Coordinates of C-alpha atoms and ligand atoms in Angstrom, one line a residue:
X1 CA 52.3 8.9 -7.4
X2 CA 50.6 12.4 -6.4
X3 CA 49.4 14.4 -9.3
X4 CA 49.2 18.4 -9.2
X5 CA 45.8 18.0 -8.3
X6 CA 45.9 15.8 -5.7
X7 CA 44.6 16.8 -2.4
X8 CA 44.0 15.7 1.3
X9 CA 41.4 16.8 3.4
X10 CA 41.7 15.8 7.6
X11 CA 38.8 15.9 10.2
X12 CA 36.6 13.4 11.2
X13 CA 35.2 11.1 8.8
X14 CA 32.1 8.8 9.4
X15 CA 30.6 6.4 5.8
X16 CA 27.9 2.9 5.3
X17 CA 29.5 0.3 3.8
X18 CA 26.4 -1.4 4.8
X19 CA 22.2 -1.6 6.0
X20 CA 21.6 -0.4 9.3
X21 CA 18.4 -2.1 9.7
X22 CA 19.6 -5.4 8.2
X23 CA 23.0 -5.9 10.3
X24 CA 23.9 -3.9 13.9
X25 CA 25.7 -0.8 13.6
X26 CA 28.9 -1.2 14.4
X27 CA 29.2 -3.1 11.2
X28 CA 27.8 -0.9 8.4
X29 CA 29.0 1.8 9.3
X30 CA 33.5 3.7 8.9
X31 CA 34.4 6.1 11.9
X32 CA 37.4 8.1 12.0
X33 CA 38.5 10.5 14.3
X34 CA 41.4 12.0 12.4
X35 CA 41.4 10.9 9.2
X36 CA 42.3 11.8 5.2
X37 CA 40.2 11.2 2.2
X38 CA 42.7 12.0 -0.7
X39 CA 40.9 13.9 -3.3
X40 CA 42.0 13.0 -6.9
X41 CA 39.9 14.9 -10.2
X42 CA 37.2 15.2 -8.1
X43 CA 37.3 11.4 -7.3
X44 CA 38.1 9.0 -4.0
X45 CA 41.9 8.4 -4.3
X46 CA 42.2 6.4 -0.5
X47 CA 40.4 6.9 2.8
X48 CA 41.7 6.0 6.3
X49 CA 43.6 7.1 8.9
X50 CA 45.8 9.9 8.8
X51 CA 48.2 8.6 10.6
X52 CA 48.1 5.4 8.8
X53 CA 47.8 7.3 5.4
X54 CA 49.5 10.6 5.3
X55 CA 52.9 9.2 5.3
X56 CA 51.5 7.3 1.5
X57 CA 51.0 11.0 1.0
X58 CA 53.5 13.3 1.7
X59 CA 53.9 15.9 -0.3
X60 CA 49.8 16.5 -1.1
X61 CA 48.4 19.9 0.7
X62 CA 45.7 19.2 3.2
X63 CA 43.2 21.1 3.9
X64 CA 42.0 20.4 7.6
X65 CA 38.5 21.0 9.1
X66 CA 39.1 20.5 13.0
X67 CA 36.3 19.6 15.1
X68 CA 34.3 18.6 12.2
X69 CA 32.1 15.9 11.4
X70 CA 32.6 14.9 7.3
X71 CA 29.8 12.4 6.2
X72 CA 29.0 11.3 2.5
X73 CA 26.9 14.2 0.7
X74 CA 23.1 14.2 1.7
X75 CA 20.9 12.5 -0.8
X76 CA 17.2 14.1 -1.8
X77 CA 15.2 11.1 -3.6
X78 CA 12.1 13.1 -4.0
X79 CA 11.8 17.2 -4.1
X80 CA 9.7 19.7 -6.4
X81 CA 11.6 22.8 -8.0
X82 CA 9.2 25.0 -9.1
X83 CA 7.4 24.5 -5.4
X84 CA 10.4 26.6 -4.1
X85 CA 8.4 29.8 -3.7
X86 CA 5.3 27.9 -2.1
X87 CA 7.3 26.1 0.8
X88 CA 4.9 26.6 4.2
X89 CA 1.4 27.5 2.0
X90 CA -1.3 27.6 4.4
X91 CA -4.4 24.9 5.5
X92 CA -4.9 22.2 2.9
X93 CA -4.6 18.6 1.9
X94 CA -3.2 17.1 -1.2
X95 CA -6.1 17.9 -3.9
X96 CA -7.2 20.6 -2.9
X97 CA -3.1 22.0 -1.8
X98 CA -2.4 20.8 -5.8
X99 CA -5.6 23.3 -6.6
X100 CA -4.7 25.8 -4.7
X101 CA -0.9 26.7 -4.5
X102 CA 0.8 23.8 -6.5
X103 CA -0.4 24.6 -9.8
X104 CA -0.5 28.3 -9.6
X105 CA 2.9 28.2 -9.1
X106 CA 3.5 25.8 -11.9
X107 CA 2.1 27.4 -14.0
X108 CA 4.8 30.7 -14.1
X109 CA 7.6 27.8 -15.5
X110 CA 6.1 28.4 -18.8
X111 CA 8.9 32.0 -18.5
X112 CA 12.4 29.9 -19.0
X113 CA 13.8 33.5 -17.0
X114 CA 12.0 32.5 -14.0
X115 CA 12.4 29.2 -14.5
X116 CA 16.0 29.7 -14.4
X117 CA 15.5 32.0 -11.4
X118 CA 14.4 29.9 -8.8
X119 CA 16.6 26.4 -10.5
X120 CA 19.9 28.5 -9.6
X121 CA 18.3 29.6 -6.0
X122 CA 16.9 25.9 -5.7
X123 CA 20.1 23.9 -6.1
X124 CA 22.1 27.0 -4.9
X125 CA 19.9 25.9 -1.4
X126 CA 20.2 22.3 -1.8
X127 CA 23.5 22.4 -1.6
X128 CA 24.0 24.9 1.1
X129 CA 22.3 22.1 3.7
X130 CA 24.7 19.8 1.7
X131 CA 22.3 17.8 -0.4
X132 CA 24.5 17.2 -3.8
X133 CA 22.6 15.0 -5.5
X134 CA 18.8 15.5 -5.6
X135 CA 15.9 13.3 -7.8
X136 CA 13.7 16.5 -8.9
X137 CA 10.0 16.5 -10.6
X138 CA 9.7 20.2 -13.5
X139 CA 6.5 21.1 -15.3
X140 CA 5.0 19.8 -18.4
X141 CA 7.2 22.8 -19.7
X142 CA 9.6 21.6 -21.9
X143 CA 12.4 25.0 -21.0
X144 CA 11.1 24.5 -17.1
X145 CA 13.3 20.6 -17.4
X146 CA 16.4 22.2 -20.0
X147 CA 17.2 25.5 -17.6
X148 CA 16.5 22.8 -14.3
X149 CA 19.9 20.6 -16.3
X150 CA 22.0 23.4 -17.2
X151 CA 21.9 25.1 -14.1
X152 CA 22.6 21.3 -12.4
X153 CA 25.4 21.0 -14.7
X154 CA 26.8 24.2 -14.3
X155 CA 27.5 23.6 -10.5
X156 CA 28.1 19.4 -11.6
X157 CA 25.9 18.2 -8.9
X158 CA 24.4 14.6 -9.5
X159 CA 20.8 15.0 -10.8
X160 CA 17.3 12.2 -12.4
X161 CA 15.1 14.8 -13.3
X162 CA 12.5 15.4 -15.8
X163 CA 9.4 16.8 -17.5
X164 CA 6.3 16.7 -15.8
X165 CA 3.2 14.8 -17.4
X166 CA -0.3 15.8 -17.0
X167 CA -2.9 15.5 -19.5
X168 CA -5.9 15.9 -16.8
X169 CA -6.9 17.6 -14.2
X170 CA -5.2 19.5 -14.3
X171 CA -5.9 23.6 -15.7
X172 CA -5.9 23.9 -19.4
X173 CA -2.0 25.7 -19.6
X174 CA -0.5 23.4 -16.9
X175 CA -1.7 20.2 -19.4
X176 CA 0.2 18.3 -22.5
X177 CA -0.5 15.9 -24.9
X178 CA 0.1 12.1 -25.0
X179 CA 2.2 12.4 -28.3
X180 CA 3.1 15.6 -27.1
X181 CA 4.9 14.5 -23.9
X182 CA 6.1 11.6 -26.2
X183 CA 8.2 13.5 -27.9
X184 CA 9.0 16.3 -26.1
X185 CA 10.5 13.5 -23.8
X186 CA 12.4 12.1 -26.3
X187 CA 14.3 15.3 -27.1
X188 CA 15.5 16.0 -23.4
X189 CA 16.2 11.6 -22.8
X190 CA 18.8 12.3 -25.9
X191 CA 19.7 15.8 -25.0
X192 CA 20.5 15.0 -20.6
X193 CA 20.3 11.5 -19.9
X194 CA 23.7 10.1 -18.8
X195 CA 25.2 13.5 -20.1
X196 CA 27.8 14.0 -16.9
X197 CA 26.3 13.6 -13.7
X198 CA 22.6 13.5 -15.3
X199 CA 20.0 11.1 -15.4
X200 CA 17.0 11.4 -17.0
X201 CA 13.1 10.5 -15.7
X202 CA 10.3 9.8 -17.3
X203 CA 8.2 11.8 -15.0
X204 CA 3.8 10.7 -15.2
X205 CA 2.9 13.2 -11.8
X206 CA 0.4 10.5 -10.8
X207 CA -2.1 8.6 -11.8
X208 CA -4.5 10.8 -11.3
X209 CA -3.4 13.9 -14.2
X210 CA -2.1 11.6 -16.6
X211 CA -5.1 9.1 -19.0
X212 CA -4.7 6.0 -19.5
X213 CA -3.4 6.8 -23.3
X214 CA -0.6 8.6 -21.9
X215 CA 0.8 6.7 -19.1
X216 CA 1.3 4.4 -22.0
X217 CA 3.3 6.8 -23.6
X218 CA 5.4 6.7 -20.2
X219 CA 5.4 2.9 -20.1
X220 CA 6.8 3.5 -24.0
X221 CA 9.6 5.3 -23.4
X222 CA 10.9 3.7 -20.8
X223 CA 10.9 0.6 -23.0
X224 CA 12.9 2.7 -25.5
X225 CA 15.4 4.0 -22.9
X226 CA 15.8 1.4 -19.7
X227 CA 18.0 2.8 -18.4
X228 CA 15.9 5.9 -17.9
X229 CA 14.5 6.2 -14.0
X230 CA 10.3 6.7 -13.4
X231 CA 9.6 9.3 -10.9
X232 CA 5.9 9.5 -9.8
X233 CA 4.1 9.8 -6.9
X234 CA 2.6 6.6 -5.4
X235 CA -0.1 6.7 -2.5
X236 CA -0.3 9.4 -0.4
X237 CA -3.3 10.4 0.4
X238 CA -7.2 8.8 1.1
X239 CA -8.6 10.9 -1.6
X240 CA -6.7 10.5 -4.2
X241 CA -6.6 6.8 -3.3
X242 CA -10.5 7.4 -3.4
X243 CA -10.1 9.8 -7.4
X244 CA -7.8 7.5 -8.9
X245 CA -10.6 4.0 -8.1
X246 CA -12.6 5.6 -9.2
X247 CA -10.2 6.6 -12.6
X248 CA -8.8 3.1 -12.6
X249 CA -11.7 0.9 -12.1
X250 CA -10.4 -2.0 -13.7
X251 CA -6.9 -1.7 -11.8
X252 CA -7.4 -3.6 -8.1
X253 CA -5.0 -1.4 -5.8
X254 CA -3.2 2.3 -6.7
X255 CA 0.8 0.1 -8.2
X256 CA -1.5 -2.2 -10.4
X257 CA -1.9 1.7 -12.6
X258 CA 1.4 1.7 -12.7
X259 CA 2.3 -1.9 -13.1
X260 CA 0.1 -2.6 -16.5
X261 CA 2.0 0.6 -18.0
X262 CA 5.4 -1.8 -17.6
X263 CA 5.7 1.8 -14.9
X264 CA 6.6 0.0 -11.6
X265 CA 10.2 -1.9 -12.4
X266 CA 13.9 -1.7 -10.9
X267 CA 15.0 2.2 -11.7
X268 CA 11.5 3.3 -10.1
X269 CA 10.8 6.5 -7.8
X270 CA 7.7 6.3 -5.6
X271 CA 7.4 9.6 -3.5
X272 CA 5.3 8.8 -0.2
X273 CA 3.6 5.0 -0.5
X274 CA 1.6 5.3 2.3
X275 CA -1.5 3.3 2.3
X276 CA -0.5 0.9 0.3
X277 CA -1.8 -2.6 1.2
X278 CA 0.3 -6.1 1.9
X279 CA 0.0 -6.7 -1.7
X280 CA 1.2 -3.9 -2.7
X281 CA 4.4 -3.9 -0.4
X282 CA 5.2 -7.7 -1.3
X283 CA 4.8 -6.1 -5.3
X284 CA 7.0 -2.9 -4.7
X285 CA 9.7 -5.2 -3.1
X286 CA 9.6 -7.5 -6.4
X287 CA 10.0 -5.2 -8.2
X288 CA 13.1 -3.4 -7.1
X289 CA 11.4 -0.2 -6.8
X290 CA 12.6 2.9 -5.0
X291 CA 10.0 4.8 -2.1
X292 CA 11.2 8.3 -1.5
X293 CA 9.8 8.6 2.5
X294 CA 9.2 12.4 3.0
X295 CA 8.8 12.6 6.1
X296 CA 8.2 16.6 6.3
X297 CA 5.7 16.5 3.8
X298 CA 3.6 13.9 5.0
X299 CA 2.9 14.8 8.5
X300 CA 3.0 19.1 6.7
X301 CA 0.3 18.4 4.2
X302 CA -1.8 15.7 6.4
X303 CA -1.2 12.9 4.4
X304 CA -0.5 9.2 6.4
X305 CA 2.8 8.0 9.1
X306 CA 4.8 6.3 6.4
X307 CA 5.1 2.2 7.4
X308 CA 9.0 2.2 7.3
X309 CA 9.7 -0.7 9.6
X310 CA 7.6 -2.2 7.5
X311 CA 9.5 -1.4 3.6
X312 CA 12.6 -2.1 5.4
X313 CA 11.4 -5.6 6.7
X314 CA 13.4 -8.6 5.7
X315 CA 10.6 -10.6 4.5
X316 CA 9.5 -7.5 1.9
X317 CA 13.3 -5.5 1.5
X318 CA 12.0 -2.4 -0.3
X319 CA 14.8 0.3 -0.8
X320 CA 14.2 3.9 0.7
X321 CA 15.7 6.9 0.3
X322 CA 14.7 9.8 3.0
X323 CA 13.4 13.2 0.8
X324 CA 12.0 16.5 1.4
X325 CA 9.6 16.9 -1.2
X326 CA 9.7 20.6 -0.8
X327 CA 7.0 22.8 -1.4
X328 CA 4.9 20.0 0.3
X329 CA 7.8 19.7 2.4
X330 CA 8.6 22.1 4.8
X331 CA 12.5 22.1 4.8
X332 CA 15.9 21.3 2.5
X333 CA 17.5 20.4 5.3
X334 CA 17.9 16.8 4.8
X335 CA 19.0 17.1 8.9
X336 CA 15.2 18.0 9.8
X337 CA 14.3 15.4 7.5
X338 CA 15.7 12.6 9.2
X339 CA 14.5 14.1 12.5
X340 CA 11.2 14.3 11.1
X341 CA 11.5 10.8 10.2
X342 CA 12.4 9.5 14.0
X343 CA 8.7 11.6 15.0
X344 CA 7.2 9.7 11.9
X345 CA 8.6 6.3 13.3
X346 CA 7.7 7.5 16.6
X347 CA 4.1 8.1 16.5
X348 CA 3.6 4.5 14.9
X349 CA 5.5 3.3 17.5
X350 CA 8.7 2.5 15.4
X351 CA 12.1 3.3 15.5
X352 CA 14.9 4.9 13.7
X353 CA 18.5 4.8 15.0
X354 CA 20.9 7.4 14.1
X355 CA 22.7 5.2 11.8
X356 CA 19.2 4.5 10.5
X357 CA 18.3 7.7 9.2
X358 CA 21.7 8.9 7.9
X359 CA 22.4 5.4 6.8
X360 CA 18.8 6.1 4.6
X361 CA 20.2 9.6 3.9
X362 CA 24.1 8.7 1.5
X363 CA 24.0 4.2 1.1
X364 CA 21.0 3.3 1.4
X365 CA 19.8 6.2 -0.9
X366 CA 22.6 5.8 -3.4
X367 CA 21.7 2.3 -3.6
X368 CA 18.1 3.1 -4.0
X369 CA 19.0 4.6 -6.6
X370 CA 21.6 2.9 -8.5
X371 CA 23.7 5.2 -7.9
X372 CA 26.1 3.6 -4.9
X373 CA 28.8 3.1 -8.2
X374 CA 29.7 6.5 -8.2
X375 CA 28.5 8.4 -4.7
X376 CA 27.0 7.1 -1.6
X377 CA 30.5 6.1 0.8
X378 CA 33.6 6.9 0.7
X379 CA 35.0 4.2 -1.2
X380 CA 37.7 4.7 -3.9
X381 CA 37.0 5.4 -7.1
X382 CA 33.5 7.1 -5.9
X383 CA 32.9 11.4 -6.9
X384 CA 33.7 12.9 -3.8
X385 CA 30.7 14.4 -2.8
X386 CA 31.0 15.9 1.2
X387 CA 29.1 17.5 3.3
X388 CA 31.5 18.9 6.6
X389 CA 29.3 19.5 9.7
X390 CA 29.5 21.2 13.0
X391 CA 27.5 19.8 16.2
X392 CA 27.9 23.0 17.7
X393 CA 26.8 25.1 15.4
X394 CA 24.2 27.2 17.7
X395 CA 24.5 29.1 20.9
X396 CA 21.3 25.3 21.9
X397 CA 23.7 22.9 19.8
X398 CA 27.2 23.9 22.0
X399 CA 24.8 23.9 25.2
X400 CA 23.6 20.9 24.2
X401 CA 27.4 19.1 23.0
X402 CA 30.0 20.4 25.8
X403 CA 32.8 18.2 23.2
X404 CA 34.5 19.2 20.1
X405 CA 36.0 16.2 20.2
X406 CA 34.1 12.6 19.0
X407 CA 36.2 9.9 20.8
X408 CA 33.9 6.8 21.2
X409 CA 31.0 5.4 19.2
X410 CA 28.1 6.6 22.0
X411 CA 29.1 10.0 22.3
X412 CA 29.1 9.3 18.1
X413 CA 25.2 8.3 18.1
X414 CA 24.6 11.1 20.5
X415 CA 26.7 13.5 18.2
X416 CA 24.4 12.4 14.8
X417 CA 21.0 12.7 17.0
X418 CA 21.9 15.3 18.3
X419 CA 22.3 17.1 14.7
X420 CA 18.9 14.8 12.9
X421 CA 16.8 16.8 15.7
X422 CA 18.3 20.4 16.6
X423 CA 20.9 20.5 13.7
X424 CA 19.3 22.9 9.9
X425 CA 21.3 24.7 7.1
X426 CA 23.9 26.0 9.9
X427 CA 24.8 22.9 10.9
X428 CA 26.5 22.5 8.0
X429 CA 29.4 24.6 7.7
X430 CA 30.8 22.9 3.8
X431 CA 29.4 21.3 0.7
X432 CA 31.6 20.0 -1.6
X433 CA 31.0 18.6 -5.7
X434 CA 33.6 16.4 -6.9
X435 CA 36.3 17.9 -4.4
X436 CA 35.5 21.1 -5.2
X437 CA 34.0 23.9 -1.9
X438 CA 30.9 24.4 -3.6
X439 CA 28.7 26.4 -0.5
X440 CA 30.3 27.3 2.5
X441 CA 28.0 28.8 5.6
X442 CA 30.6 32.0 5.4
X443 CA 29.2 32.1 1.8
X444 CA 25.4 32.3 2.5
Ligands
LIG501 N1 0.9 14.4 -6.0 C1 0.6 15.0 -6.9 N2 1.3 16.1 -7.4 C2 1.7 16.2 -6.0 C3 3.1 17.4 -5.7 O1 3.7 18.0 -6.7 N3 3.0 17.1 -4.4 C4 3.2 15.1 -3.7 N4 3.2 15.9 -2.3 N5 2.2 14.9 -3.7 C5 1.7 15.2 -4.7
LIG502 ZN1 5.8 15.1 -4.3

């Protein structure tokens, strides 16, 4: 029986049902050259081949996206909304880049009107790029977190976010105290955690900008709210590592700083993780924590080459998601992020297949964030977030991809690879959030 709000989308579809780092490509994905996705009340009611499914739903309206490829919405596992305006800031590596660009930009978020303006632009920019879920850092100003949650809620987007905590090694105006951080976080967690499609992340910026007393508070919040996330940076830049070992001489390595305060567990998200030692890899794997791999940022601020093969090895597997890390990263586009991840792998003598790259931006990230009951693929009952891609969206891509149909796995792999190497926001024709059109190329 068809509800009145039930409808179908007809197009080519691709999603993942297994990890192509662990199994061969073909059992890891589902592809329907002519598929049907049935949506009811924002959720997936049915998914399969058009020929097979249409007769079960003879009366529902159908929206067709011919010559397009539809995937689950992209998931950005680490990004800073207050850094939207400082993307492409010249000439520095991490610690100087923070002092010169990030901290001054973040000071403006004391003004809630400014914060709302940026949050609105930021979320619309994610949607324009096909990103439907993001893990987001804010600033130390509580209103900057509040307006972010409000704007995400207004768009019905999935987001994991939280108030940033910093009580040292940043400008005076950007510092809180352990007690302030505790009180403010508690209030925000009570207001926003698990509300609609929002989850809360306890967010000490990184070890350098928190005292042990503040990390203790972060750990205490995590003990009080066990299903909240922890979101921070880990092992990004060599100077950062030296500073951490100076500030925490009793810790044998960077990860141990977070471990000591109970901040490394299966809902922890660590951005970067470039310079981990073998023991840190092993302990991360045992902890169940996730890594946000930020390739454009890692190249742009000169941090280093993430060892994806090691993180995805069968001996010490660690859940990995892709991330833009704007404003250290250079693009909101997860397609561009996949393309750069491929290049980072190349520089390490590794390989990243298109299957693997698209997995990391969809189901892989959903699993890393423990959100795979809700999002990540087109299983029945999941939320209907999806992105409509046009692999012939520019003159160059049309020339590269003369065919407007995809008829074999080889053609599909080639189309996916061209999308991740050549694609950007222009390849995103439309974005749907919980079954509703949320962004459309023609709307700008
Ligand atoms: N480490 C601590 N803060 C930041 C930040 O804002 N950006 C990046 N890329 N790394 C960080
Ligand atoms: Zn970051």
